[in-house]
Structures are given as C-alpha cells and as structure tokens.
Coordinates of C-alpha atoms in Angstrom, one line a residue:
M159 CA 0.0 0.0 0.0
L160 CA 2.9 2.4 0.8
S161 CA 4.4 1.9 -2.6
I162 CA 1.2 3.1 -4.2
F163 CA 0.9 6.3 -2.3
L164 CA 4.6 7.3 -1.8
P165 CA 5.2 8.6 -5.3
S166 CA 2.2 10.9 -5.0
V167 CA 3.4 12.2 -1.6
I168 CA 6.7 13.2 -3.1
L169 CA 5.0 14.7 -6.1
I170 CA 2.6 16.9 -4.1
F171 CA 5.4 17.9 -1.7
I172 CA 7.5 19.3 -4.6
Y173 CA 4.3 20.8 -6.3
F174 CA 3.2 22.8 -3.3
T175 CA 6.8 23.8 -2.5
I176 CA 7.0 25.4 -5.9
F177 CA 3.7 27.1 -5.3
F178 CA 5.0 28.3 -2.0
V179 CA 8.1 29.9 -3.5
I180 CA 6.0 31.7 -6.2
A181 CA 3.6 32.9 -3.5
Q182 CA 6.4 34.5 -1.5
I183 CA 7.7 36.3 -4.7
M184 CA 4.1 37.5 -5.4
K185 CA 3.5 38.2 -1.7
N186 CA 0.1 36.4 -2.3
N187 CA -0.5 33.1 -0.5
S188 CA -4.1 32.9 -2.0
I189 CA -2.6 31.6 -5.2
V190 CA -2.7 28.2 -3.4
D191 CA -6.4 28.1 -4.3
I192 CA -5.5 28.0 -8.0
G193 CA -3.2 25.0 -7.3
W194 CA -6.0 23.1 -5.6
G195 CA -7.6 21.8 -8.8
L196 CA -4.5 21.5 -10.7
G197 CA -2.9 19.4 -7.9
F198 CA -5.6 16.7 -8.3
I199 CA -5.2 16.7 -12.0
L200 CA -1.4 16.1 -11.5
I201 CA -2.1 13.2 -9.2
A202 CA -4.7 11.6 -11.5
L203 CA -2.5 11.9 -14.6
Y204 CA 0.6 10.6 -12.7
T205 CA -1.1 7.6 -11.3
F206 CA -3.0 7.0 -14.6
F207 CA 0.1 6.8 -16.8
F208 CA 2.4 5.2 -14.3
S209 CA 0.0 2.4 -13.4
E210 CA 0.6 -1.1 -14.8
V211 CA -2.8 -1.4 -16.2
I212 CA -5.3 1.1 -17.7
T213 CA -8.9 0.2 -17.1
A214 CA -12.3 1.6 -17.9
K215 CA -12.6 2.7 -14.2
S216 CA -9.3 4.5 -14.2
I217 CA -10.2 6.2 -17.5
L218 CA -13.5 7.3 -16.1
V219 CA -12.2 8.7 -12.8
T220 CA -9.2 10.5 -14.5
L221 CA -11.6 12.2 -16.9
L222 CA -13.9 13.3 -14.2
V223 CA -10.9 14.9 -12.3
L224 CA -9.6 16.6 -15.4
I225 CA -13.1 18.1 -16.0
W226 CA -13.5 19.2 -12.5
G227 CA -9.9 20.4 -11.9
S228 CA -9.6 22.3 -15.1
R229 CA -12.8 24.2 -14.6
L230 CA -12.2 25.0 -10.9
S231 CA -8.6 26.3 -11.5
Y232 CA -9.6 28.4 -14.4
H233 CA -12.7 29.8 -12.4
I234 CA -10.5 30.8 -9.5
L235 CA -7.7 32.2 -11.7
K236 CA -10.2 34.4 -13.6
R237 CA -11.9 35.5 -10.4
N238 CA -8.6 36.4 -8.6
W239 CA -6.5 37.7 -11.5
G240 CA -5.2 41.2 -10.8
K241 CA -6.9 41.3 -7.3
P242 CA -5.2 41.6 -3.9
E243 CA -4.6 38.6 -1.6
D244 CA -7.9 37.0 -0.6
F245 CA -9.2 38.3 2.8
R246 CA -8.6 34.9 4.6
Y247 CA -4.9 34.8 3.7
A248 CA -4.4 38.6 4.2
K249 CA -5.9 38.2 7.8
W250 CA -3.3 35.4 8.5
R251 CA -0.5 37.6 7.0
K252 CA -1.3 40.2 9.7
E253 CA -1.8 37.8 12.6
W254 CA 1.2 35.6 11.9
G255 CA 3.7 38.5 11.5
K256 CA 7.4 37.3 11.7
W257 CA 6.2 33.7 11.6
L258 CA 4.4 34.1 8.3
F259 CA 7.1 32.3 6.3
I260 CA 7.2 29.1 8.5
R261 CA 3.4 29.1 9.2
G262 CA 2.6 29.8 5.7
F263 CA 4.7 26.9 4.4
F264 CA 3.2 24.4 6.9
Q265 CA -0.3 25.6 7.7
I266 CA -1.3 26.7 4.2
F267 CA 0.8 24.9 1.5
M268 CA 1.9 21.7 3.2
L269 CA -1.5 21.3 5.0
Q270 CA -3.3 21.6 1.7
G271 CA -0.9 19.1 0.2
L272 CA -1.8 16.6 3.0
L273 CA -5.5 17.2 2.7
M274 CA -5.2 16.7 -1.1
L275 CA -3.5 13.4 -0.7
I276 CA -6.3 12.2 1.8
I277 CA -9.1 13.4 -0.6
A278 CA -7.3 12.0 -3.7
S279 CA -6.9 8.5 -2.2
P280 CA -9.7 7.0 -4.2
I281 CA -8.2 8.4 -7.4
I282 CA -4.8 6.7 -6.5
F283 CA -6.4 3.6 -5.4
I284 CA -8.6 3.3 -8.5
N285 CA -5.8 4.1 -11.0
Y286 CA -3.5 1.5 -9.5
S287 CA -6.2 -1.2 -9.5
H288 CA -6.6 -4.0 -12.1
Q289 CA -10.4 -4.4 -12.1
A290 CA -11.6 -4.4 -15.8
G291 CA -15.0 -3.2 -16.9
L292 CA -17.5 -0.9 -15.3
Q293 CA -20.0 -2.0 -12.7
L294 CA -23.3 -0.7 -11.4
L295 CA -21.6 1.2 -8.6
D296 CA -19.4 3.0 -11.3
Y297 CA -22.5 4.3 -13.1
L298 CA -24.2 5.3 -9.8
G299 CA -21.0 7.1 -8.7
A300 CA -20.7 8.9 -12.0
L301 CA -24.3 10.1 -11.8
I302 CA -23.8 11.4 -8.3
W303 CA -20.6 13.1 -9.6
I304 CA -22.5 14.9 -12.4
T305 CA -25.1 16.1 -10.0
G306 CA -22.3 17.6 -7.8
Y307 CA -20.5 19.0 -10.9
L308 CA -23.7 20.8 -12.1
F309 CA -24.3 22.3 -8.6
E310 CA -20.8 23.6 -8.4
S311 CA -20.4 24.9 -12.0
I312 CA -23.9 26.4 -12.4
G313 CA -23.7 27.9 -8.9
D314 CA -20.3 29.6 -9.7
Y315 CA -21.7 30.8 -13.0
Q316 CA -24.9 32.2 -11.5
L317 CA -23.0 34.0 -8.7
A318 CA -20.4 35.5 -11.4
Q319 CA -23.3 36.7 -13.5
F320 CA -25.1 38.3 -10.5
I321 CA -21.9 40.1 -9.3
R322 CA -21.1 41.4 -12.8
K323 CA -24.2 43.5 -12.9
P324 CA -23.7 47.0 -11.2
E325 CA -27.3 47.2 -10.0
N326 CA -26.6 44.1 -7.7
K327 CA -24.0 45.9 -5.7
G328 CA -24.7 45.4 -2.0
K329 CA -27.4 42.9 -2.6
I330 CA -27.4 39.2 -1.7
M331 CA -27.4 36.5 -4.3
K332 CA -30.4 34.3 -3.6
Y333 CA -31.6 33.3 -7.1
G334 CA -31.1 30.0 -9.1
L335 CA -29.5 27.4 -7.1
W336 CA -28.7 29.9 -4.4
R337 CA -32.5 29.9 -3.7
Y338 CA -32.3 26.4 -2.3
T339 CA -28.8 26.3 -0.6
R340 CA -26.6 29.2 0.6
H341 CA -23.6 27.2 -0.8
P342 CA -24.4 25.3 -4.0
N343 CA -20.8 25.3 -5.1
Y344 CA -19.5 23.8 -1.8
F345 CA -22.4 21.3 -1.7
G346 CA -21.5 20.3 -5.3
E347 CA -17.8 19.9 -4.5
A348 CA -18.6 17.5 -1.7
T349 CA -21.1 15.6 -3.8
M350 CA -18.6 15.0 -6.5
W351 CA -16.1 13.4 -4.0
W352 CA -18.9 11.1 -2.7
G353 CA -19.5 10.1 -6.3
I354 CA -15.8 9.2 -6.8
Y355 CA -16.0 7.2 -3.6
I356 CA -19.0 5.3 -4.8
I357 CA -17.0 4.4 -8.0
A358 CA -14.2 3.1 -5.8
L359 CA -16.5 1.0 -3.7
S360 CA -16.5 -1.8 -6.2
L361 CA -12.9 -2.5 -5.5
P362 CA -11.7 -5.0 -2.9
N363 CA -10.8 -3.5 0.5
S364 CA -11.9 0.0 -0.4
F365 CA -14.4 1.0 2.4
W366 CA -11.6 2.9 4.2
L367 CA -11.6 5.4 1.3
I368 CA -14.6 7.0 2.9
I369 CA -12.0 9.1 4.6
S370 CA -11.9 11.1 1.3
P371 CA -15.5 12.4 1.0
L372 CA -15.8 12.7 4.7
T373 CA -12.7 14.9 4.9
I374 CA -13.9 17.3 2.1
T375 CA -17.4 17.5 3.5
I376 CA -16.2 18.2 7.1
L377 CA -13.8 20.8 5.7
L378 CA -16.4 22.6 3.6
L379 CA -19.2 22.5 6.1
Y380 CA -17.3 23.0 9.4
V381 CA -13.9 24.5 8.8
S382 CA -12.7 26.5 5.8
G383 CA -15.7 26.8 3.5
V384 CA -19.1 27.6 4.8
P385 CA -18.1 29.0 8.3
M386 CA -15.4 31.4 6.8
L387 CA -17.8 32.8 4.2
E388 CA -20.8 33.0 6.7
K389 CA -18.5 34.8 9.3
K390 CA -17.8 37.5 6.6
F391 CA -21.5 38.3 6.4
A392 CA -22.2 37.9 10.1
D393 CA -23.1 41.6 10.5
D394 CA -25.1 42.0 7.2
P395 CA -28.8 42.0 8.0
K396 CA -29.7 41.1 4.5
F397 CA -27.7 38.0 4.6
Q398 CA -29.1 37.0 8.0
E399 CA -32.5 37.4 6.4
Y400 CA -31.5 35.2 3.5
A401 CA -30.0 32.7 6.0
R402 CA -33.2 32.4 7.9
E403 CA -35.0 31.5 4.6
T404 CA -32.4 29.3 2.9
S405 CA -30.9 25.9 3.6
K406 CA -27.3 26.2 4.8
F407 CA -25.7 23.4 2.7
F408 CA -28.1 20.7 1.5
P409 CA -30.5 22.0 -1.1
W410 CA -34.1 22.3 0.1
F411 CA -37.1 24.4 -0.5
P412 CA -36.8 27.9 0.9
K413 CA -38.9 29.4 3.8
I414 CA -40.8 32.3 2.5
S415 CA -40.7 35.3 5.0
E416 CA -43.1 38.2 4.9
E417 CA -40.3 40.5 3.8
T418 CA -39.7 38.3 0.7
K419 CA -43.3 38.2 -0.1
E420 CA -43.2 41.9 -0.2
E421 CA -40.2 42.0 -2.4
D422 CA -41.9 39.6 -4.8

C-alpha cells in the first residue's frame, strides 16, 4: 500500500513547495487556491500513466478529475486575477507577523498538500487497480458526480453573473441554485467526491476510502468553506434574512418570509 501512495506524496510535496516559492515572490498566499484543482489533475495523470494497467474505471475517474480540476482552477484564476490577496490569507498575514514564512509553508501549503492526498486517495487507489470493466456502482457514482459538478459549476456561473451587474452591488445572491442552498458550489464539490468514492467501492478493501468524502465534507461544512464565508457576512442583516430562509448546505425548498413576499 505504501508503494502506491509514496510517489504521490513526493510529487505533491514538490508541487506545493514550488507554489509556496511563487507565492512568496508575489506576496500572495491565496494563489494556493489556484493550485488546488491542478494538484488533483497532477495526481490523476501521474497515477494513470504510471500504473501497470489502464482500465475503464481509471479512464472514467481520470476524466472526471480533469473536467472538475480544469474548470475550478480556471474559475479561481479568472476570479482572482489582478486582485489583492484573498481576505482569509491577508488576515493570517497580519496575525502571523514574523512567523508568516514558516506558518505559511506548513499551515497553508503543506497542509493543503496533506488534505489533497487524503481526498485524492480514491483516485490513486482506482488508478492502480486492475479491475476491468464498469459495474453498477461505477454508473451510480458517475451520476452522483455529475449532480455535484452541475451544482458547483452552475452555482459559480450564476454568482459570477449576479456580481457582474452593477445594480446588484450590496445585494445578496439568492436566485437560481442559491435559492435552495446558501452554498451550492460547496455542496456540489462535496457531492462530487462522494461520487468518486462510490466508484471506488466496487474494488476490494476500499471501504476505508470513505475518509476522502468525509474529509472534504467536514472541511467545507465546518472548517474552511461555509463557516469562513458566513462569518464574513455575520453583520449583514440582508444576509441574515437570507440565511433564515435558505438551507445552509443541503438543497431544500426555501422558507418564505413576509419580507420576501413584499419584495416579490
């Protein structure tokens, strides 16, 4: 088992070290977000081409990762290009002071590398497996993945279109998918990893890979995704009204308040 994962460990260590050096030159640690999707592509392609056997399952999963990682990295690059460091990383830059270099390397870049390896474990496991053909779980997992991908990509697109319009400045996005969940993009990303885990389940001794979707779901729901974004809008009464009406993470029909009725 160690021989399967060790090359990916070395690869991601080098990858995030390079990103760290670039970030220090640019004085912008938020570029690590661009490297998130690309890192999974790197792992998928490496384990795909260096495995002993190429299977239908490994082709499927590698393609799914390529589609997701390419779109996400391009979306983040386009969103952040020419802008200052993201508020989360800017806050840490101030708080860490003289320890920024050391803490940035370990708590931002190496930590993301570790989390990436944990979340990517089904990809590595699948790409090094020898199981031929696709089974029912593969199709089910792919369907779940597609659902998640649509939530993430459509949610990002709808938000970008909303922000682009000057008349929406100061308003809260609560239309389209955002009407049913306050974080359709985060829900979509978690759902995609549950889909990949389902694909891996048809392989022997694969149940432990549940650590992958559990990790990304916990991160998004309780650590770095939803909580950070909601904290940013904690003092915004419009967002609090939106929060009372709309499901936090899992999509559900909104509660209609009297204020919303008047707006409609």
